[in-house]
mmCIF file of N, CA and C in Angstrom:
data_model
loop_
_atom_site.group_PDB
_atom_site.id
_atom_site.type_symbol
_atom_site.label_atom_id
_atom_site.label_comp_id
_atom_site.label_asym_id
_atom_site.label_seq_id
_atom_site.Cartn_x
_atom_site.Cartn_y
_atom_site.Cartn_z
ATOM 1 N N UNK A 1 0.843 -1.177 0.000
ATOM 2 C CA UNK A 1 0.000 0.000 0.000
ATOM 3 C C UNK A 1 0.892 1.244 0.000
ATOM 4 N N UNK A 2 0.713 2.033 -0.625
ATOM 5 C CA UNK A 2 1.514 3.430 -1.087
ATOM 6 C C UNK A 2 0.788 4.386 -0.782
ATOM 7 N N UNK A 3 1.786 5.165 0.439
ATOM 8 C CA UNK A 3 1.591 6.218 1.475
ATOM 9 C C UNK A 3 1.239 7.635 0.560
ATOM 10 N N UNK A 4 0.434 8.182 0.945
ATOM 11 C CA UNK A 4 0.393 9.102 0.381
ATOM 12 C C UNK A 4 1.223 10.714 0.867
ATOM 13 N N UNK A 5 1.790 11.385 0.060
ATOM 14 C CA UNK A 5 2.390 12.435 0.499
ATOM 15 C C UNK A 5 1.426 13.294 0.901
ATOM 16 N N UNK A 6 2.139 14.021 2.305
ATOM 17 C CA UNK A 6 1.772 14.997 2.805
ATOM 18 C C UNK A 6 2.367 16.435 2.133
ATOM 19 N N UNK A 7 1.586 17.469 2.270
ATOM 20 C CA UNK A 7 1.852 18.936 1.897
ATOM 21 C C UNK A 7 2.125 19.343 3.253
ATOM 22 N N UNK A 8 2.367 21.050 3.460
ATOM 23 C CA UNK A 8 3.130 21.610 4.437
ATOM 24 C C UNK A 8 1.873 21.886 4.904
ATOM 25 N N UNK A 9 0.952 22.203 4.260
ATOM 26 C CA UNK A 9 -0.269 22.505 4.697
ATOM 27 C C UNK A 9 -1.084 21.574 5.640
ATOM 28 N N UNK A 10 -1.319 20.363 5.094
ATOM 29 C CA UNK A 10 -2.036 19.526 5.941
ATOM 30 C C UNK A 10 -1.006 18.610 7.081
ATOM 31 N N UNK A 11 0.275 19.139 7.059
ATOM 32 C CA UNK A 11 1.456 18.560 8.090
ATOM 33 C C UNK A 11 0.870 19.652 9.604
ATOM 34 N N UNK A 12 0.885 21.050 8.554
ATOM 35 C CA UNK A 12 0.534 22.194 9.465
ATOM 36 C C UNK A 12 -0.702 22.374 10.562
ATOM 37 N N UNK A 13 -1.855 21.552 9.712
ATOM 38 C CA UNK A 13 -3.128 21.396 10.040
ATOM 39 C C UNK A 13 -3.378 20.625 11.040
ATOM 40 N N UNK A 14 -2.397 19.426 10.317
ATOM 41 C CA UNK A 14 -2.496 18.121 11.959
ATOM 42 C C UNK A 14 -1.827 18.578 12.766
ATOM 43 N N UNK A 15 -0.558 19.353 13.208
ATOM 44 C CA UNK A 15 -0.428 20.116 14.320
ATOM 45 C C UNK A 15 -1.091 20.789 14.829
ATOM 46 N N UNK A 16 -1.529 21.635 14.107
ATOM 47 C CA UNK A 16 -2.487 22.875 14.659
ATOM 48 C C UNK A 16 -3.659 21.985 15.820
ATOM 49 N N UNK A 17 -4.211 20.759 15.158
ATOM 50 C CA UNK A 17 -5.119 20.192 15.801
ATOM 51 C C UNK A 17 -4.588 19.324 17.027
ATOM 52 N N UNK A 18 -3.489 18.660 17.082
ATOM 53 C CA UNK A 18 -2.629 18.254 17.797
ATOM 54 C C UNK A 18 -2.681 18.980 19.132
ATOM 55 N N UNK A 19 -2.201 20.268 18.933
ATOM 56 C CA UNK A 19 -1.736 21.160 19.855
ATOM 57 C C UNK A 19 -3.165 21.692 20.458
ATOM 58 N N UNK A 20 -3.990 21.457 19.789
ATOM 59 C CA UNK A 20 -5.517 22.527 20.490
ATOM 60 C C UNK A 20 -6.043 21.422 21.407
ATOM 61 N N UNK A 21 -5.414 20.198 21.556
ATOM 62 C CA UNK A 21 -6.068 19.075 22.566
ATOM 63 C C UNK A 21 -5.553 19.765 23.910
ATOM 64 N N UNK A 22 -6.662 19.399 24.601
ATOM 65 C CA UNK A 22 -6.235 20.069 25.926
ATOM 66 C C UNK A 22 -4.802 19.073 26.419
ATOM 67 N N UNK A 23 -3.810 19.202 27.767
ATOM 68 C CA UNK A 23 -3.003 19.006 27.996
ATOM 69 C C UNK A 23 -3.298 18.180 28.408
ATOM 70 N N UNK A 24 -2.729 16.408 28.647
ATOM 71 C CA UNK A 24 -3.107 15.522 29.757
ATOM 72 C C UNK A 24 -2.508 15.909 30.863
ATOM 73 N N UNK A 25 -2.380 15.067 31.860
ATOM 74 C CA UNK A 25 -1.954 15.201 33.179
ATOM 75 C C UNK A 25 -1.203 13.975 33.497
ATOM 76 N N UNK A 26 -0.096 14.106 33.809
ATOM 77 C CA UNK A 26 0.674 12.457 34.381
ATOM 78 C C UNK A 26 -0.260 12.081 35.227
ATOM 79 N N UNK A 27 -0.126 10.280 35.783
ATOM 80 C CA UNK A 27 -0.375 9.652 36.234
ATOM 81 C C UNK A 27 0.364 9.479 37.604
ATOM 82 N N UNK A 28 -0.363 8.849 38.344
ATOM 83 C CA UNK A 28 0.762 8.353 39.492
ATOM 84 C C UNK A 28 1.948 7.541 39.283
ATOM 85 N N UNK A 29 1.637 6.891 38.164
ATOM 86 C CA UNK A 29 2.337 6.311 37.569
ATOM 87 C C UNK A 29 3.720 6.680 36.173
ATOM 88 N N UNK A 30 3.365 7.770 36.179
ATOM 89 C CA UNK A 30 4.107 8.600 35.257
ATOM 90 C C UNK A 30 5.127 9.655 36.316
ATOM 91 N N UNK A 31 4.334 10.000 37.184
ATOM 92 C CA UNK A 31 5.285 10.439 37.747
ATOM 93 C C UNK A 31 6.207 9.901 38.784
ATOM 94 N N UNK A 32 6.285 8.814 38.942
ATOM 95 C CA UNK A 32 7.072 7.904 39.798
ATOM 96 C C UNK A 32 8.097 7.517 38.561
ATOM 97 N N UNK A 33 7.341 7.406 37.637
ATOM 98 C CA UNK A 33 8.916 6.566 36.338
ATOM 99 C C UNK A 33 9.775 8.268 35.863
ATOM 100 N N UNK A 34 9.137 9.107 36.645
ATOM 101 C CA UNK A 34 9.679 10.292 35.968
ATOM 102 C C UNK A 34 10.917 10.695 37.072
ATOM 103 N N UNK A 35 9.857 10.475 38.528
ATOM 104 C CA UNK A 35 11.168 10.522 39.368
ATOM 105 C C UNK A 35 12.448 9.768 39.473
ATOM 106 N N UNK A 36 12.121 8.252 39.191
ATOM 107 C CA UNK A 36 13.159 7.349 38.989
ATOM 108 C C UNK A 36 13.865 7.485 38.021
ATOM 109 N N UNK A 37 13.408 8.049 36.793
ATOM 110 C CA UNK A 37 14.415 8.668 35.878
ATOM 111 C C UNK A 37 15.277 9.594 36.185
ATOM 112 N N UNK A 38 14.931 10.725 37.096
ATOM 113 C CA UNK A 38 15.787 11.520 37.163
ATOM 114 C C UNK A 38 16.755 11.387 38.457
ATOM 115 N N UNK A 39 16.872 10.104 38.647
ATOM 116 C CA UNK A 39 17.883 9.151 39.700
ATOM 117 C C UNK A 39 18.815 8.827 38.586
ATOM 118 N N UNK A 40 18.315 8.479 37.505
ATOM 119 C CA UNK A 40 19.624 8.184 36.967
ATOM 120 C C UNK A 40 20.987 8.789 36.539
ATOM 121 N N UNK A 41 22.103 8.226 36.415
ATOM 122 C CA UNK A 41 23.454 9.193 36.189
ATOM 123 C C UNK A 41 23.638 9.142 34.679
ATOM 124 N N UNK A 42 23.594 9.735 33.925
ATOM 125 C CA UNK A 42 23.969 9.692 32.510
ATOM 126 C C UNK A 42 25.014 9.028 31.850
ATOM 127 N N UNK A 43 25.958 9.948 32.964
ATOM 128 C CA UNK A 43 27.309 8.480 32.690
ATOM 129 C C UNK A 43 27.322 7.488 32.521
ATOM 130 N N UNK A 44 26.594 7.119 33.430
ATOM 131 C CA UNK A 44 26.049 5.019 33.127
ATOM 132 C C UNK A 44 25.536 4.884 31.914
ATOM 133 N N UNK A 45 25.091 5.461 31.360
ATOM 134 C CA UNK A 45 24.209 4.903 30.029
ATOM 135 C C UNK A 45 25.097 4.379 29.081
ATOM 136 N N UNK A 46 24.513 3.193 28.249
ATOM 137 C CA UNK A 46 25.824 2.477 27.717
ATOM 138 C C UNK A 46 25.114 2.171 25.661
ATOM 139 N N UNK A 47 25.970 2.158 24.929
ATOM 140 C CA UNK A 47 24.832 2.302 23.790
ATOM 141 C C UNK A 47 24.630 0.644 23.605
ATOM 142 N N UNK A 48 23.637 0.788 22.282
ATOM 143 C CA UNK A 48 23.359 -0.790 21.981
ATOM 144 C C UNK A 48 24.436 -1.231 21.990
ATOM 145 N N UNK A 49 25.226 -1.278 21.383
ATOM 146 C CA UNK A 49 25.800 -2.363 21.076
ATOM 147 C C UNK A 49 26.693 -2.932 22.047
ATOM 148 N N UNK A 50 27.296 -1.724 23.118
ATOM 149 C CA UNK A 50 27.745 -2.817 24.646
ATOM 150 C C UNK A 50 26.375 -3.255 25.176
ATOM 151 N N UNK A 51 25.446 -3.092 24.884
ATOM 152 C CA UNK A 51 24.589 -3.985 26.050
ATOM 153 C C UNK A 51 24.473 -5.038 25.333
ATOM 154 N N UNK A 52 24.123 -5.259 23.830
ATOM 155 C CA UNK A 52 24.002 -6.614 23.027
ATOM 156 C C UNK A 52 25.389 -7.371 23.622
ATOM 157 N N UNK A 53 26.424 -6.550 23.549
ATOM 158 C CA UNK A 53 27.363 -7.411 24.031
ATOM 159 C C UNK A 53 27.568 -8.399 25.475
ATOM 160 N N UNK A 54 26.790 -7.325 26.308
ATOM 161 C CA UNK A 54 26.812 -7.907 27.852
ATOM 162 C C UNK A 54 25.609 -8.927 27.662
ATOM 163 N N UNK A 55 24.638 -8.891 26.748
ATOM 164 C CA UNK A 55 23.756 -9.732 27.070
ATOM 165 C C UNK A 55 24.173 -11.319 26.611
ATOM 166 N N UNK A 56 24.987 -11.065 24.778
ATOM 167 C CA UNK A 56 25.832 -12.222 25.150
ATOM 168 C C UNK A 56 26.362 -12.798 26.009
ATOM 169 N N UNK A 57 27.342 -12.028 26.619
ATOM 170 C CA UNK A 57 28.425 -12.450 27.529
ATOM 171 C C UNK A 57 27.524 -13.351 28.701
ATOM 172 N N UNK A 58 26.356 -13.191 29.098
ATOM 173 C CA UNK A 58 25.237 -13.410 29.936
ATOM 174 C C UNK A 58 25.124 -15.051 29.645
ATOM 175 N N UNK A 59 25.191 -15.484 30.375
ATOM 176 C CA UNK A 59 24.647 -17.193 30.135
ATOM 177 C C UNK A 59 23.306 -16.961 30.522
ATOM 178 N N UNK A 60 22.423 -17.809 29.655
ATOM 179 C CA UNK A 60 20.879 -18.055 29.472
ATOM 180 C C UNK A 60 20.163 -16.628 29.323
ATOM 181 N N UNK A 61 20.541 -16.435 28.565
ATOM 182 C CA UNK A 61 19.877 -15.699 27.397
ATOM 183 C C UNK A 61 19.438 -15.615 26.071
#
């Protein structure tokens, strides 16, 4: 099935409508994964391909 192209216009339009939805509100649950996120150290973050690696290295996986 072949997507049809968008114009700037109707890219513009679905924003426009996008944005006029009122705002949600986190969850209790959103904001607990939000706090625990911002526990994390950045430094630690490791890209794919060392973690594919550690998961090898991993017996039973």
């Amino acid at each position: 099935m072949k997507r049809k192209e968008l114009t700037i216009e109707e890219i513009e339009r679905r924003i426009e409508k996008i944005n006029a939805r009122e705002a949600e509100e986190p969850t209790a649950k959103d904001l607990a994964a939000i706090a625990e996120a911002e526990k994390e150290d950045p430094a630690e973050a490791i890209t794919l391909s060392e973690y594919n690696a550690q998961v090898a290295r991993t017996p039973g996986t």
